[in-house]
Coordinates of C-alpha atoms in Angstrom, one line a residue:
M1 CA 2.2 21.6 -4.4
K2 CA 4.6 18.7 -4.9
A3 CA 4.9 15.2 -3.4
L4 CA 7.7 12.6 -3.2
I5 CA 6.6 8.9 -3.0
L6 CA 9.3 6.6 -1.6
V7 CA 9.0 3.6 -3.9
G8 CA 12.3 2.0 -3.1
G9 CA 13.5 -1.4 -4.2
F10 CA 12.5 -4.9 -5.2
G11 CA 9.4 -5.6 -3.1
T12 CA 10.7 -9.0 -2.0
R13 CA 8.2 -9.3 0.8
L14 CA 5.3 -9.3 -1.7
R15 CA 6.8 -11.9 -4.1
P16 CA 5.7 -13.6 -6.3
L17 CA 3.5 -10.7 -7.3
T18 CA 6.4 -8.3 -7.5
L19 CA 8.2 -10.7 -10.0
S20 CA 5.6 -9.4 -12.6
F21 CA 5.2 -5.8 -11.6
P22 CA 7.0 -3.3 -9.3
K23 CA 5.3 -3.3 -5.9
P24 CA 3.5 0.1 -6.3
L25 CA 1.8 -1.3 -9.4
V26 CA 0.5 -4.4 -7.7
D27 CA -3.3 -4.1 -7.5
F28 CA -4.9 -3.3 -4.2
A29 CA -8.7 -3.1 -4.2
N30 CA -8.8 -3.2 -8.0
K31 CA -6.2 -0.5 -8.7
P32 CA -2.4 -0.1 -8.4
M33 CA -1.4 0.7 -4.8
I34 CA 0.3 3.9 -5.8
L35 CA -2.7 5.2 -7.6
H36 CA -4.7 5.4 -4.3
Q37 CA -2.0 7.8 -3.1
I38 CA -1.7 9.8 -6.3
E39 CA -5.5 10.4 -6.6
A40 CA -5.7 11.6 -3.0
L41 CA -2.7 14.0 -3.6
E42 CA -4.4 15.4 -6.7
E43 CA -7.6 16.1 -4.8
V44 CA -5.7 18.5 -2.5
G45 CA -4.0 20.3 -5.3
V46 CA -0.7 18.5 -5.8
T47 CA 0.4 19.0 -9.5
E48 CA 3.7 17.1 -9.5
V49 CA 4.6 13.7 -8.1
V50 CA 8.2 12.5 -7.9
L51 CA 8.8 8.8 -7.5
A52 CA 12.0 7.9 -5.6
I53 CA 12.9 4.6 -7.1
N54 CA 15.9 2.3 -7.7
Y55 CA 14.2 -0.5 -9.7
R56 CA 12.6 -0.5 -13.2
P57 CA 11.6 3.2 -13.4
E58 CA 10.7 2.9 -17.1
V59 CA 8.0 0.3 -16.2
M60 CA 6.5 2.7 -13.6
L61 CA 6.5 5.7 -15.9
N62 CA 5.1 3.9 -18.9
F63 CA 2.2 2.5 -16.8
L64 CA 1.4 5.9 -15.1
K65 CA 1.5 7.9 -18.4
D66 CA -2.3 7.3 -18.9
F67 CA -3.0 8.6 -15.3
E68 CA -1.0 11.7 -15.9
D69 CA -3.4 12.8 -18.6
K70 CA -6.5 11.7 -16.7
L71 CA -5.6 13.4 -13.4
G72 CA -3.8 16.4 -15.0
I73 CA -0.7 15.7 -12.9
T74 CA 3.0 15.4 -13.8
I75 CA 4.7 12.2 -12.7
T76 CA 8.5 12.0 -12.8
C77 CA 11.2 9.6 -11.4
S78 CA 14.2 10.3 -9.3
Q79 CA 16.4 7.2 -9.7
E80 CA 18.9 6.0 -7.1
T81 CA 22.0 4.2 -8.3
E82 CA 22.5 2.9 -4.8
P83 CA 20.0 2.5 -2.0
L84 CA 19.8 5.9 -0.1
G85 CA 17.5 4.9 2.8
T86 CA 14.4 7.0 3.6
A87 CA 16.1 10.5 3.6
G88 CA 18.8 10.3 1.0
P89 CA 16.1 10.2 -1.8
L90 CA 14.9 13.6 -0.7
A91 CA 18.4 15.1 -1.2
L92 CA 18.6 13.4 -4.6
A93 CA 15.3 14.8 -5.7
R94 CA 15.9 18.3 -4.3
D95 CA 15.9 20.1 -7.6
K96 CA 12.5 18.5 -8.5
L97 CA 11.0 19.4 -5.1
V98 CA 12.2 23.0 -4.6
D99 CA 10.8 25.7 -6.9
G100 CA 11.4 28.8 -4.8
S101 CA 7.7 29.1 -3.7
G102 CA 8.5 28.0 -0.2
E103 CA 5.5 25.7 -0.3
P104 CA 5.7 22.5 1.8
F105 CA 5.8 19.2 0.0
F106 CA 4.4 15.7 0.9
V107 CA 6.6 12.6 1.4
L108 CA 4.8 9.3 1.4
N109 CA 5.9 5.7 1.9
S110 CA 4.4 3.8 -1.0
D111 CA 3.2 0.8 1.1
V112 CA 0.9 2.8 3.2
I113 CA -2.9 2.5 2.8
S114 CA -5.2 4.9 4.7
E115 CA -7.9 7.5 4.2
Y116 CA -5.2 10.0 3.4
P117 CA -6.5 13.1 5.2
F118 CA -4.2 15.4 3.3
A119 CA -6.4 18.5 3.6
E120 CA -6.3 18.3 7.5
L121 CA -2.6 17.7 7.3
I122 CA -2.0 20.9 5.3
K123 CA -4.2 22.9 7.7
F124 CA -2.4 21.6 10.8
H125 CA 1.0 22.1 9.3
K126 CA 0.3 25.7 8.4
S127 CA -1.2 26.4 11.9
H128 CA 1.8 25.3 14.1
G129 CA 4.6 27.1 12.3
G130 CA 7.1 24.3 12.6
E131 CA 9.3 22.8 10.0
A132 CA 7.8 19.4 9.5
T133 CA 4.6 17.4 10.3
I134 CA 4.4 13.7 10.5
M135 CA 1.2 11.7 10.7
V136 CA 1.1 9.1 13.5
T137 CA -1.3 6.2 14.1
K138 CA -2.3 4.4 17.3
V139 CA -1.3 0.8 17.7
D140 CA -2.2 -1.9 20.2
E141 CA 1.4 -3.2 20.7
P142 CA 3.8 -0.3 20.6
S143 CA 6.7 -2.4 21.8
K144 CA 7.1 -3.7 18.2
Y145 CA 7.6 -0.3 16.8
G146 CA 9.4 3.0 17.1
V147 CA 7.1 5.1 19.3
V148 CA 6.6 8.9 18.8
V149 CA 6.3 10.7 22.1
M150 CA 4.4 14.0 21.7
E151 CA 2.5 16.7 23.5
E152 CA -1.2 15.8 23.3
V153 CA -2.5 19.4 23.0
T154 CA 0.0 21.0 20.6
G155 CA 1.2 17.9 18.8
M156 CA 4.9 18.9 19.3
V157 CA 7.1 15.8 19.1
K158 CA 9.4 15.4 22.1
K159 CA 11.3 12.3 21.2
F160 CA 11.3 8.9 19.5
V161 CA 11.7 5.6 21.4
E162 CA 12.7 2.5 19.4
K163 CA 10.8 -0.6 20.5
P164 CA 10.2 0.5 24.1
K165 CA 10.4 -2.1 26.9
I166 CA 8.2 0.1 29.2
F167 CA 5.1 2.0 28.0
V168 CA 5.9 5.5 26.7
G169 CA 3.0 5.9 24.3
N170 CA 1.1 4.1 21.6
K171 CA 1.6 6.3 18.5
I172 CA 3.9 5.3 15.7
N173 CA 5.1 7.0 12.5
A174 CA 2.5 6.4 9.8
G175 CA 4.9 7.1 6.8
I176 CA 3.0 10.3 5.7
Y177 CA 4.9 13.7 6.1
L178 CA 4.5 17.3 5.1
L179 CA 7.9 19.1 5.1
N180 CA 9.1 22.6 4.5
P181 CA 11.8 23.0 1.9
S182 CA 14.2 23.9 4.7
V183 CA 14.2 20.3 5.9
L184 CA 16.3 19.5 2.7
D185 CA 19.1 21.6 4.2
R186 CA 19.4 19.0 7.0
I187 CA 19.8 16.0 4.6
E188 CA 23.1 15.0 2.9
L189 CA 23.2 13.0 -0.3
K190 CA 24.1 9.7 1.2
P191 CA 22.3 6.7 2.8
T192 CA 20.3 8.3 5.6
S193 CA 17.2 7.4 7.7
I194 CA 14.6 10.2 7.9
E195 CA 13.1 8.4 11.0
K196 CA 16.3 7.8 13.0
E197 CA 18.5 10.7 11.9
V198 CA 16.6 13.6 10.4
F199 CA 13.4 13.8 12.5
P200 CA 15.1 13.5 15.9
R201 CA 17.2 16.5 15.0
I202 CA 14.2 18.5 14.0
A203 CA 12.4 17.4 17.2
S204 CA 15.4 18.6 19.3
D205 CA 14.9 22.1 17.7
A206 CA 11.2 21.9 18.7
K207 CA 10.1 22.2 15.1
L208 CA 8.6 18.7 14.5
F209 CA 4.9 18.2 15.0
A210 CA 2.6 15.1 14.8
L211 CA -1.0 14.8 13.8
V212 CA -2.9 11.6 14.8
L213 CA -4.3 9.9 11.7
P214 CA -8.1 9.4 11.8
G215 CA -9.5 6.2 10.5
F216 CA -7.5 3.1 9.4
W217 CA -3.9 2.6 8.6
M218 CA -1.9 -0.4 7.2
D219 CA 1.4 -1.0 5.7
V220 CA 0.4 -3.5 3.0
G221 CA 4.0 -4.5 1.9
Q222 CA 3.5 -8.2 2.9
P223 CA 0.7 -10.7 2.2
R224 CA -0.8 -11.0 5.6
D225 CA -1.0 -7.2 6.1
Y226 CA -2.2 -6.8 2.5
I227 CA -5.3 -9.0 3.3
T228 CA -5.9 -7.1 6.6
G229 CA -5.5 -3.8 4.8
L230 CA -8.1 -4.9 2.2
R231 CA -10.6 -5.6 5.1
L232 CA -9.9 -2.1 6.6
Y233 CA -10.1 -0.4 3.3
L234 CA -13.4 -2.0 2.3
D235 CA -14.8 -1.2 5.8
S236 CA -13.8 2.4 5.3
L237 CA -15.3 2.4 1.8
R238 CA -18.6 1.1 3.3
K239 CA -18.7 4.1 5.7
R240 CA -17.8 6.7 3.0
S241 CA -19.7 5.4 -0.1
T242 CA -21.7 2.2 -0.1
N243 CA -22.7 2.5 -3.7
R244 CA -19.2 1.3 -4.8
L245 CA -19.6 -2.1 -3.0
A246 CA -21.4 -5.1 -4.5
T247 CA -24.9 -6.0 -3.3
G248 CA -27.1 -9.1 -3.8
A249 CA -28.2 -12.4 -2.2
H250 CA -24.8 -13.9 -3.0
I251 CA -22.8 -11.2 -1.3
V252 CA -21.8 -11.3 2.4
G253 CA -20.2 -8.3 4.0
N254 CA -18.0 -5.9 2.1
V255 CA -17.2 -7.0 -1.5
L256 CA -15.7 -4.9 -4.4
V257 CA -16.5 -6.3 -7.9
H258 CA -15.2 -4.6 -11.0
E259 CA -18.0 -3.9 -13.5
S260 CA -16.4 -6.1 -16.2
A261 CA -16.2 -9.2 -14.0
K262 CA -18.7 -12.0 -14.6
I263 CA -20.2 -14.0 -11.6
G264 CA -22.1 -17.2 -12.0
E265 CA -25.2 -18.6 -10.2
G266 CA -25.2 -20.0 -6.7
C267 CA -21.9 -18.3 -5.6
L268 CA -21.3 -17.0 -2.1
I269 CA -18.8 -14.1 -2.0
G270 CA -17.5 -12.2 1.0
P271 CA -16.7 -10.9 3.4
D272 CA -13.6 -8.8 2.4
V273 CA -13.2 -9.7 -1.3
A274 CA -12.0 -7.7 -4.3
I275 CA -12.6 -9.1 -7.8
G276 CA -10.7 -7.4 -10.6
P277 CA -11.5 -6.5 -14.2
G278 CA -12.3 -9.2 -16.7
C279 CA -12.5 -11.9 -14.1
V280 CA -14.8 -14.9 -14.6
V281 CA -16.2 -16.6 -11.5
E282 CA -18.3 -19.7 -12.5
D283 CA -21.3 -21.2 -10.7
G284 CA -21.1 -22.3 -7.0
V285 CA -17.8 -20.6 -6.1
R286 CA -17.1 -19.6 -2.5
L287 CA -14.7 -16.6 -1.9
S288 CA -13.8 -14.9 1.4
R289 CA -11.0 -12.6 2.6
C290 CA -9.2 -12.7 -0.8
T291 CA -8.1 -10.7 -3.7
V292 CA -8.8 -11.9 -7.3
M293 CA -6.7 -9.9 -9.7
R294 CA -7.4 -8.9 -13.3
G295 CA -8.2 -11.7 -15.8
V296 CA -8.5 -14.5 -13.3
H297 CA -10.8 -17.5 -14.2
I298 CA -12.3 -19.4 -11.2
K299 CA -14.1 -22.6 -12.2
K300 CA -17.2 -24.2 -10.7
H301 CA -17.4 -24.9 -7.0
A302 CA -13.9 -23.7 -6.2
C303 CA -13.3 -22.3 -2.7
I304 CA -10.8 -19.6 -1.9
S305 CA -10.1 -17.9 1.4
N306 CA -7.3 -15.8 2.9
S307 CA -5.4 -15.8 -0.3
I308 CA -4.2 -13.6 -3.3
I309 CA -4.8 -14.8 -6.8
G310 CA -2.4 -13.1 -9.3
W311 CA -3.3 -11.8 -12.7
H312 CA -4.6 -14.2 -15.4
S313 CA -4.5 -17.3 -13.2
T314 CA -6.9 -20.1 -13.4
V315 CA -8.4 -22.1 -10.4
G316 CA -9.9 -25.5 -11.3
Q317 CA -13.3 -27.0 -10.4
W318 CA -13.7 -28.0 -6.8
A319 CA -10.2 -26.7 -6.0
R320 CA -9.6 -25.4 -2.5
I321 CA -7.1 -22.5 -1.9
E322 CA -6.5 -21.2 1.7
N323 CA -4.2 -20.1 4.5
M324 CA -2.3 -17.2 2.7
T325 CA -1.8 -19.0 -0.6
I326 CA -0.3 -16.5 -3.1
L327 CA -0.5 -17.3 -6.8
G328 CA 1.8 -15.3 -9.0
E329 CA 0.8 -14.2 -12.5
D330 CA -0.6 -16.8 -14.9
V331 CA -0.6 -19.8 -12.5
H332 CA -3.0 -22.7 -13.3
V333 CA -4.3 -24.8 -10.4
G334 CA -5.9 -28.1 -11.5
D335 CA -9.3 -29.5 -10.7
E336 CA -9.8 -30.7 -7.1
V337 CA -6.3 -29.5 -6.0
Y338 CA -5.9 -28.3 -2.4
T339 CA -3.3 -25.6 -1.6
N340 CA -2.5 -24.7 2.0
G341 CA -0.3 -21.6 2.2
G342 CA 1.5 -22.3 -1.1
V343 CA 3.5 -19.4 -2.6
V344 CA 3.6 -20.2 -6.3
L345 CA 5.9 -18.3 -8.8
P346 CA 4.5 -17.0 -12.1
H347 CA 3.6 -19.2 -15.1
K348 CA 3.4 -22.5 -13.1
E349 CA 0.9 -25.3 -13.3
I350 CA -0.2 -27.0 -10.0
K351 CA -1.5 -30.5 -10.6
S352 CA -1.1 -31.9 -7.1
G353 CA -1.9 -30.6 -3.6
I354 CA 0.3 -28.3 -1.5
L355 CA -0.4 -29.7 2.0
K356 CA 1.8 -27.3 4.0
P357 CA 3.0 -23.7 3.4
E358 CA 5.9 -23.8 0.9
I359 CA 7.3 -22.0 -2.1
V360 CA 6.7 -23.6 -5.5
M361 CA 9.5 -22.6 -7.9

């Protein structure tokens, strides 16, 4: 089987992290976002992954070369010279996706984190005999999204309603699809939306089906959702395999600590924290609801909450970082500095407090 991952463009919503790496290579729970998807695809027998990309493909491919060998999977790029929306990239990658076998292929949005129930998706797709299957997820406020209206028993999609004013359902497109090769005959090589143009046409032919995604779902393409997504992911990890989560008197709730990280005495860590490889957390540090990426050094008695600390940054003694502060790569926060929602670009030194949310250039 094959899969296409829609990688897209510049990752502006996740800056300053995406100034250092393309968004799919930004760490989420101690490994690049896209690797969560590729590993799950490999588990159900996918042997070739195509990345639909229009920005820095060589960085992606160089990085993923190691994982090709480890997972025994081929990773290639299909590069757009102009943005082609969410359907155009499928037409562009047609030759890479169709091999004459008639096997369906996966299409994923690279920002989506979930439990990836691909085996169930394959089984359901083959059972209904339609042309395409989309995964849907239930939301509390459907009026903010495009809603998928479907038959509850069969899963057949009747129609899509964009940001409904009255309640028509609570299921939205989860950005995970399994498509027959015939779907490519419906897509022209031009900027096209798969959600607004292609799927409604398949639904009108009664050949589009939806499967409700079990477990959690989150689009982690922006900082606040990234932090929420980490909480949901760690919660799911707790239910599936507790031995991957940290334990001890200094741990509260769900915490993921890389085996090469060093943690000092008297710390209190959690809930919902990921500490990456090579990190040093000195004595008396307090961490909650945050991601600390590879090579970060947090000095004594610092306190970090609801924030993302980018690669190889340093946080000084008694510093306090909170309220969706995002530190880019190699940022150095001085001793006793307070930052409240600061978004700091890479390679900066912060010597005085950031008292209200602002971008530090």
